[in-house]
Tab-separated table of C-alpha atoms and ligand atoms in Angstrom:
chain	number	residue	atom	x	y	z
A	9	UNK	CA	-8.107	29.202	-7.054
A	10	UNK	CA	-6.833	26.514	-9.344
A	11	UNK	CA	-9.125	24.911	-12.070
A	12	UNK	CA	-10.399	21.450	-11.124
A	13	UNK	CA	-8.277	18.668	-12.720
A	14	UNK	CA	-10.363	16.248	-14.710
A	15	UNK	CA	-11.165	13.029	-12.742
A	16	UNK	CA	-9.208	10.876	-15.264
A	17	UNK	CA	-6.068	12.839	-14.599
A	18	UNK	CA	-6.180	12.642	-10.692
A	19	UNK	CA	-4.184	9.459	-10.848
A	20	UNK	CA	-1.335	8.674	-13.220
A	21	UNK	CA	0.430	5.480	-13.871
A	22	UNK	CA	3.115	3.922	-15.958
A	23	UNK	CA	4.525	0.385	-16.281
A	24	UNK	CA	8.294	-0.132	-16.556
A	25	UNK	CA	10.164	-3.457	-16.185
A	26	UNK	CA	7.196	-5.139	-14.614
A	27	UNK	CA	6.764	-2.557	-11.904
A	28	UNK	CA	3.424	-0.362	-11.932
A	29	UNK	CA	4.256	3.191	-10.804
A	30	UNK	CA	0.933	4.595	-9.537
A	31	UNK	CA	0.844	8.296	-8.460
A	32	UNK	CA	-1.659	10.373	-6.681
A	33	UNK	CA	-1.786	13.195	-9.198
A	34	UNK	CA	-3.226	16.279	-7.487
A	35	UNK	CA	0.136	17.925	-6.597
A	36	UNK	CA	-1.517	21.347	-6.526
A	37	UNK	CA	-3.819	20.105	-3.826
A	38	UNK	CA	-0.915	17.996	-2.193
A	39	UNK	CA	-2.680	14.946	-3.405
A	40	UNK	CA	-5.546	15.134	-0.962
A	41	UNK	CA	-8.187	12.409	-1.510
A	42	UNK	CA	-11.285	13.845	-3.086
A	43	UNK	CA	-14.100	11.622	-4.345
A	44	UNK	CA	-12.718	11.986	-7.859
A	45	UNK	CA	-9.328	10.676	-6.950
A	46	UNK	CA	-10.864	7.909	-4.931
A	47	UNK	CA	-13.034	6.696	-7.870
A	48	UNK	CA	-10.160	7.042	-10.264
A	49	UNK	CA	-7.734	5.048	-8.016
A	50	UNK	CA	-10.186	2.195	-7.944
A	51	UNK	CA	-10.358	2.071	-11.777
A	52	UNK	CA	-6.484	2.164	-11.943
A	53	UNK	CA	-6.124	-0.672	-9.369
A	54	UNK	CA	-8.654	-2.663	-11.209
A	55	UNK	CA	-6.800	-2.214	-14.539
A	56	UNK	CA	-3.471	-3.172	-12.971
A	57	UNK	CA	-4.330	-6.076	-10.523
A	58	UNK	CA	-4.223	-8.884	-13.089
A	59	UNK	CA	-2.248	-7.275	-15.907
A	60	UNK	CA	0.312	-9.803	-17.012
A	61	UNK	CA	3.037	-7.306	-17.402
A	62	UNK	CA	2.841	-6.046	-13.712
A	63	UNK	CA	4.634	-7.892	-10.866
A	64	UNK	CA	4.702	-5.256	-8.310
A	65	UNK	CA	2.705	-2.099	-7.748
A	66	UNK	CA	4.431	1.103	-6.220
A	67	UNK	CA	2.113	3.847	-4.845
A	68	UNK	CA	3.688	7.315	-4.739
A	69	UNK	CA	2.638	10.980	-5.006
A	70	UNK	CA	3.395	13.736	-7.601
A	71	UNK	CA	5.033	16.847	-6.337
A	72	UNK	CA	5.855	17.458	-2.637
A	73	UNK	CA	3.231	15.222	-1.193
A	74	UNK	CA	2.298	11.426	-0.737
A	75	UNK	CA	-1.194	12.450	0.256
A	76	UNK	CA	-2.277	15.211	2.492
A	77	UNK	CA	-5.125	13.088	3.710
A	78	UNK	CA	-8.791	13.526	2.818
A	79	UNK	CA	-9.883	16.745	1.017
A	80	UNK	CA	-11.387	18.906	3.469
A	81	UNK	CA	-13.442	20.723	0.841
A	82	UNK	CA	-14.608	17.929	-1.598
A	83	UNK	CA	-14.624	14.968	0.569
A	84	UNK	CA	-15.952	16.591	3.861
A	85	UNK	CA	-17.753	19.947	3.085
A	86	UNK	CA	-19.194	19.196	-0.113
A	87	UNK	CA	-20.407	15.651	0.586
A	88	UNK	CA	-21.718	16.558	4.033
A	89	UNK	CA	-23.958	19.145	2.388
A	90	UNK	CA	-25.629	16.285	0.599
A	91	UNK	CA	-26.529	14.644	3.863
A	92	UNK	CA	-26.069	11.120	5.099
A	93	UNK	CA	-26.061	9.671	1.595
A	94	UNK	CA	-23.302	11.938	0.314
A	95	UNK	CA	-21.129	11.145	3.361
A	96	UNK	CA	-21.680	7.348	3.098
A	97	UNK	CA	-20.979	7.296	-0.691
A	98	UNK	CA	-17.764	9.244	-0.305
A	99	UNK	CA	-16.594	7.041	2.552
A	100	UNK	CA	-17.369	3.957	0.408
A	101	UNK	CA	-15.335	5.274	-2.423
A	102	UNK	CA	-12.364	5.786	-0.419
A	103	UNK	CA	-12.645	2.529	1.776
A	104	UNK	CA	-13.318	0.413	-1.302
A	105	UNK	CA	-9.974	1.113	-2.905
A	106	UNK	CA	-7.951	0.947	0.338
A	107	UNK	CA	-9.648	-2.432	0.963
A	108	UNK	CA	-8.802	-3.534	-2.580
A	109	UNK	CA	-5.127	-2.509	-1.998
A	110	UNK	CA	-4.983	-4.455	1.323
A	111	UNK	CA	-6.044	-7.636	-0.484
A	112	UNK	CA	-4.261	-6.885	-3.729
A	113	UNK	CA	-3.088	-9.778	-5.878
A	114	UNK	CA	0.380	-8.154	-6.522
A	115	UNK	CA	2.810	-7.092	-3.892
A	116	UNK	CA	2.361	-3.314	-3.213
A	117	UNK	CA	4.803	-0.887	-1.782
A	118	UNK	CA	4.076	2.774	-0.544
A	119	UNK	CA	6.863	5.094	-1.554
A	120	UNK	CA	6.116	8.185	0.754
A	121	UNK	CA	7.973	10.967	-0.995
A	122	UNK	CA	6.553	13.799	1.143
A	123	UNK	CA	3.419	14.832	3.194
A	124	UNK	CA	1.362	12.032	4.596
A	125	UNK	CA	-1.576	12.941	6.843
A	126	UNK	CA	-4.767	11.352	8.350
A	127	UNK	CA	-6.746	9.490	5.775
A	128	UNK	CA	-3.401	8.792	4.127
A	129	UNK	CA	-2.660	6.193	6.534
A	130	UNK	CA	-5.440	4.039	5.049
A	131	UNK	CA	-3.582	3.406	1.677
A	132	UNK	CA	-0.235	3.552	3.553
A	133	UNK	CA	-1.375	0.577	5.742
A	134	UNK	CA	-2.897	-1.246	2.753
A	135	UNK	CA	0.442	-1.376	1.016
A	136	UNK	CA	2.405	-4.488	1.993
A	137	UNK	CA	5.819	-2.424	2.480
A	138	UNK	CA	6.358	1.235	3.097
A	139	UNK	CA	9.489	3.297	2.446
A	140	UNK	CA	9.757	7.029	3.183
A	141	UNK	CA	11.860	9.879	2.365
A	142	UNK	CA	13.592	10.960	5.538
A	143	UNK	CA	12.303	14.386	4.789
A	144	UNK	CA	8.680	13.313	4.563
A	145	UNK	CA	6.244	14.348	7.384
A	146	UNK	CA	3.642	12.256	8.754
A	147	UNK	CA	0.737	13.202	10.975
A	148	UNK	CA	-2.570	12.285	12.370
A	149	UNK	CA	-3.592	15.830	12.055
A	150	UNK	CA	-7.128	15.135	12.651
A	151	UNK	CA	-7.193	16.553	16.296
A	152	UNK	CA	-5.719	19.868	14.923
A	153	UNK	CA	-9.030	20.445	13.149
A	154	UNK	CA	-11.187	18.856	15.609
A	155	UNK	CA	-12.038	15.430	14.911
A	156	UNK	CA	-10.719	11.891	15.925
A	157	UNK	CA	-8.495	9.932	13.506
A	158	UNK	CA	-11.201	8.036	11.582
A	159	UNK	CA	-11.372	6.018	8.444
A	160	UNK	CA	-9.115	3.589	10.044
A	161	UNK	CA	-6.390	5.894	10.889
A	162	UNK	CA	-6.480	5.106	14.599
A	163	UNK	CA	-6.508	1.365	13.933
A	164	UNK	CA	-3.397	1.783	11.527
A	165	UNK	CA	-1.551	3.778	14.294
A	166	UNK	CA	-2.390	1.178	17.095
A	167	UNK	CA	-1.606	-1.765	14.715
A	168	UNK	CA	1.662	-0.468	13.618
A	169	UNK	CA	3.095	1.486	16.510
A	170	UNK	CA	3.466	1.085	20.311
A	171	UNK	CA	0.369	2.278	22.343
A	172	UNK	CA	2.479	5.210	23.854
A	173	UNK	CA	3.535	6.383	20.416
A	174	UNK	CA	0.120	5.823	18.717
A	175	UNK	CA	-1.455	7.917	21.672
A	176	UNK	CA	1.072	10.767	21.528
A	177	UNK	CA	0.729	10.896	17.538
A	178	UNK	CA	-3.050	11.012	17.756
A	179	UNK	CA	-3.517	13.169	20.742
A	180	UNK	CA	-0.759	15.997	19.776
A	181	UNK	CA	-1.284	15.992	16.006
A	182	UNK	CA	2.270	16.840	15.858
A	183	UNK	CA	3.973	15.652	12.594
A	184	UNK	CA	6.949	13.289	12.556
A	185	UNK	CA	9.694	12.824	9.990
A	186	UNK	CA	10.158	9.941	7.796
A	187	UNK	CA	13.034	8.959	9.964
A	188	UNK	CA	10.817	8.918	13.146
A	189	UNK	CA	8.070	7.084	11.186
A	190	UNK	CA	10.728	4.284	10.595
A	191	UNK	CA	11.807	4.269	14.141
A	192	UNK	CA	8.056	4.005	15.201
A	193	UNK	CA	7.488	1.196	12.737
A	194	UNK	CA	4.968	3.177	10.679
A	195	UNK	CA	7.171	2.430	7.590
A	196	UNK	CA	9.874	-0.215	6.954
A	197	UNK	CA	12.640	2.241	6.272
A	198	UNK	CA	13.405	5.896	5.706
A	199	UNK	CA	16.256	7.001	3.382
A	200	UNK	CA	17.185	10.408	2.037
A	201	UNK	CA	14.697	11.542	-0.702
A	202	UNK	CA	17.480	11.490	-3.426
A	203	UNK	CA	17.750	7.775	-2.672
A	204	UNK	CA	14.210	6.847	-2.111
A	205	UNK	CA	13.376	5.697	-5.620
A	206	UNK	CA	16.463	3.630	-6.179
A	207	UNK	CA	15.730	1.841	-2.874
A	208	UNK	CA	12.143	1.176	-3.528
A	209	UNK	CA	13.215	-0.178	-6.979
A	210	UNK	CA	15.752	-2.389	-5.384
A	211	UNK	CA	13.174	-3.889	-3.122
A	212	UNK	CA	10.660	-4.346	-6.080
A	213	UNK	CA	13.125	-6.228	-7.856
A	214	UNK	CA	13.758	-8.616	-5.087
A	215	UNK	CA	10.080	-9.264	-5.023
A	216	UNK	CA	9.922	-9.642	-8.951
A	217	UNK	CA	12.204	-12.716	-8.620
A	218	UNK	CA	9.894	-14.614	-6.222
A	219	UNK	CA	7.106	-17.028	-6.960
A	220	UNK	CA	4.045	-14.676	-7.346
A	221	UNK	CA	1.751	-17.366	-5.939
A	222	UNK	CA	3.734	-17.811	-3.023
A	223	UNK	CA	4.008	-14.024	-2.477
A	224	UNK	CA	0.379	-13.467	-2.446
A	225	UNK	CA	-0.121	-16.273	-0.028
A	226	UNK	CA	2.595	-14.995	2.152
A	227	UNK	CA	1.199	-11.436	2.252
A	228	UNK	CA	-2.152	-12.591	2.965
A	229	UNK	CA	-1.011	-14.943	5.732
A	230	UNK	CA	0.935	-12.180	7.498
A	231	UNK	CA	-2.220	-9.970	7.517
A	232	UNK	CA	-4.546	-12.660	8.736
A	233	UNK	CA	-2.484	-14.463	11.435
A	234	UNK	CA	-1.992	-11.318	13.360
A	235	UNK	CA	-5.507	-11.543	14.854
A	236	UNK	CA	-5.442	-15.424	15.290
A	237	UNK	CA	-4.623	-17.610	18.238
A	238	UNK	CA	-1.605	-19.883	17.518
A	239	UNK	CA	-3.863	-22.841	17.021
A	240	UNK	CA	-6.140	-21.069	14.437
A	241	UNK	CA	-3.150	-19.722	12.706
A	242	UNK	CA	-1.388	-23.102	12.396
A	243	UNK	CA	-4.654	-24.386	10.896
A	244	UNK	CA	-5.092	-21.445	8.531
A	245	UNK	CA	-1.436	-21.588	7.232
A	246	UNK	CA	-1.893	-25.444	6.396
A	247	UNK	CA	-5.040	-24.655	4.657
A	248	UNK	CA	-3.622	-21.575	2.650
A	249	UNK	CA	-0.614	-23.439	1.508
A	250	UNK	CA	-2.809	-26.222	0.357
A	251	UNK	CA	-5.032	-23.588	-1.487
A	252	UNK	CA	-1.971	-22.022	-2.971
A	253	UNK	CA	-0.903	-25.379	-4.316
A	254	UNK	CA	-4.068	-25.541	-6.350
A	255	UNK	CA	-2.930	-22.615	-8.433
A	256	UNK	CA	0.633	-23.566	-8.507
A	257	UNK	CA	1.780	-26.792	-7.394
A	258	UNK	CA	4.972	-26.978	-9.467
A	259	UNK	CA	6.797	-23.848	-8.071
A	260	UNK	CA	7.902	-25.595	-4.702
A	261	UNK	CA	8.812	-28.730	-6.442
A	262	UNK	CA	11.089	-26.825	-8.906
A	263	UNK	CA	12.450	-24.888	-6.082
A	264	UNK	CA	13.429	-28.152	-4.177
A	265	UNK	CA	14.754	-29.503	-7.505
A	266	UNK	CA	17.029	-26.621	-8.238
A	267	UNK	CA	18.545	-26.828	-4.658
A	268	UNK	CA	18.699	-30.837	-4.221
A	269	UNK	CA	19.317	-31.977	-7.732
A	270	UNK	CA	20.786	-28.976	-9.669
A	271	UNK	CA	22.587	-27.441	-6.657
A	272	UNK	CA	22.219	-24.061	-8.471
A	273	UNK	CA	21.071	-21.990	-5.490
A	274	UNK	CA	20.640	-22.049	-1.627
A	275	UNK	CA	17.206	-21.247	-0.221
A	276	UNK	CA	18.854	-19.881	2.812
A	277	UNK	CA	20.613	-17.144	0.801
A	278	UNK	CA	18.712	-16.681	-2.359
A	279	UNK	CA	15.699	-17.420	-4.598
A	280	UNK	CA	15.265	-20.320	-7.132
A	281	UNK	CA	14.958	-19.325	-10.806
A	282	UNK	CA	11.280	-19.062	-11.416
A	283	UNK	CA	11.922	-18.584	-15.115
A	284	UNK	CA	12.802	-22.276	-15.343
A	285	UNK	CA	9.294	-23.103	-14.226
A	286	UNK	CA	6.489	-23.657	-16.942
A	287	UNK	CA	4.830	-20.374	-17.230
A	288	UNK	CA	1.397	-20.134	-15.416
A	289	UNK	CA	-1.112	-17.283	-15.713
B	315	ACO	N1	-7.937	19.215	1.804
B	315	ACO	C1	-8.346	20.338	1.019
B	315	ACO	N2	-7.360	21.044	0.466
B	315	ACO	C2	-5.978	20.700	0.823
B	315	ACO	C3	-5.635	19.689	1.552
B	315	ACO	C4	-6.680	18.895	2.380
B	315	ACO	N3	-6.372	17.846	3.115
B	315	ACO	N4	-4.306	19.871	1.839
B	315	ACO	C5	-3.984	20.666	0.950
B	315	ACO	N5	-5.001	21.329	0.428
B	315	ACO	C6	-4.996	22.482	-0.583
B	315	ACO	C7	-4.617	23.907	0.147
B	315	ACO	O1	-6.015	24.335	0.573
B	315	ACO	C8	-4.123	24.672	-1.188
B	315	ACO	O2	-5.207	25.001	-2.094
B	315	ACO	P1	-5.383	26.384	-2.618
B	315	ACO	O3	-3.976	26.504	-3.618
B	315	ACO	O4	-6.503	26.376	-3.624
B	315	ACO	O5	-5.368	27.369	-1.648
B	315	ACO	C9	-3.277	23.537	-1.755
B	315	ACO	O6	-3.820	22.214	-1.450
B	315	ACO	C10	-1.810	23.798	-1.334
B	315	ACO	O7	-1.737	23.485	0.025
B	315	ACO	P2	-0.789	24.399	0.969
B	315	ACO	O8	-1.388	24.358	2.212
B	315	ACO	O9	-0.645	25.951	0.268
B	315	ACO	O10	0.599	23.798	0.715
B	315	ACO	P3	1.854	23.712	1.723
B	315	ACO	O11	2.844	22.866	0.960
B	315	ACO	O12	2.083	24.970	2.196
B	315	ACO	O13	1.372	22.756	2.950
B	315	ACO	C11	0.359	20.802	3.913
B	315	ACO	C12	1.142	21.356	2.769
B	315	ACO	C13	1.188	20.923	5.277
B	315	ACO	C14	0.124	19.390	3.642
B	315	ACO	C15	-0.904	21.609	4.108
B	315	ACO	O14	-1.581	21.797	2.886
B	315	ACO	C16	-1.883	21.069	5.137
B	315	ACO	O15	-1.906	21.220	6.358
B	315	ACO	N6	-3.090	20.254	4.432
B	315	ACO	C17	-3.886	19.534	5.349
B	315	ACO	C18	-3.354	18.233	5.988
B	315	ACO	C19	-4.346	17.633	6.712
B	315	ACO	O16	-4.432	17.723	7.971
B	315	ACO	N7	-5.233	16.860	6.159
B	315	ACO	C20	-6.403	16.082	6.715
B	315	ACO	C21	-6.016	14.894	7.568
B	315	ACO	S1	-7.355	14.346	8.567
B	315	ACO	C22	-8.030	13.252	7.456
B	315	ACO	O17	-7.536	12.975	6.314
B	315	ACO	C23	-9.410	12.685	7.941
């Protein structure tokens, strides 16, 4: 038996070069999600969401796991012992931070360094992009201990994978490698673990050069239009751009100016220099 880690230490984070590195920090429990880690994660996300020094958030795990899913002891057994109120409270604590992450102001990247099971698919899906170690293992292991993949996990599988892959994944509970997760579109890419951080940093640095208002509008648009008809999407996108303009109407003008007048970059192959724009909070 290990001593219980204080709630404040269940998540660690540091900010470096405008990247917030947020870690599930219960390596001794393979970063499974207890009520404590869920509450702490929401506090950390709150603290970082509008932090001026943060341009991208990367979610990863300490030790050998990204997250071994929900904590079967503290999230299931102990909360169920408190009855319906215990169960609902625990669900809300988890779902609230996943929802916050799905709608996060800053771009987010899941850096899946190891085990990723069940409930872990909630935050995995919530992150805009996901990169995995080839050596990582992903699984909808719920069926292995006698439940269906709840908490959104079935939805995540069906949204990201083909129906056949999602069905196989959910019904067999067999883990798949990071490489297969990439082939099944659960993550963007898989690279050897030794290269994972460098690759994720490279992608984060691409995002850091973009106009942050346009990035937020873009990531929201990608999620929203998926469930819309073409007509509704067309209408939504017009309005979303107009709404984005109310926060930053100068960025796109500067982007056009640098291409047409200054001829300093080509939008087809690069990004305009956002530092030449008047700073906006
Ligand atoms: N819930 C509770 N405790 C867990 C969990 C979990 N999901 N995952 C790991 N732990 C605990 C273990 O009980 C063990 O605790 P102990 O040291 O006090 O005995 C400790 O973490 C280390 O786990 P090991 O199993 O010894 O680690 P190992 O590296 O050998 O295996 C693995 C890792 C494969 C992730 C294994 O721990 C495992 O199968 N975990 C459960 C994965 C899972 O199915 N999660 C639930 C998904 S369904 C859902 O989320 C709704």
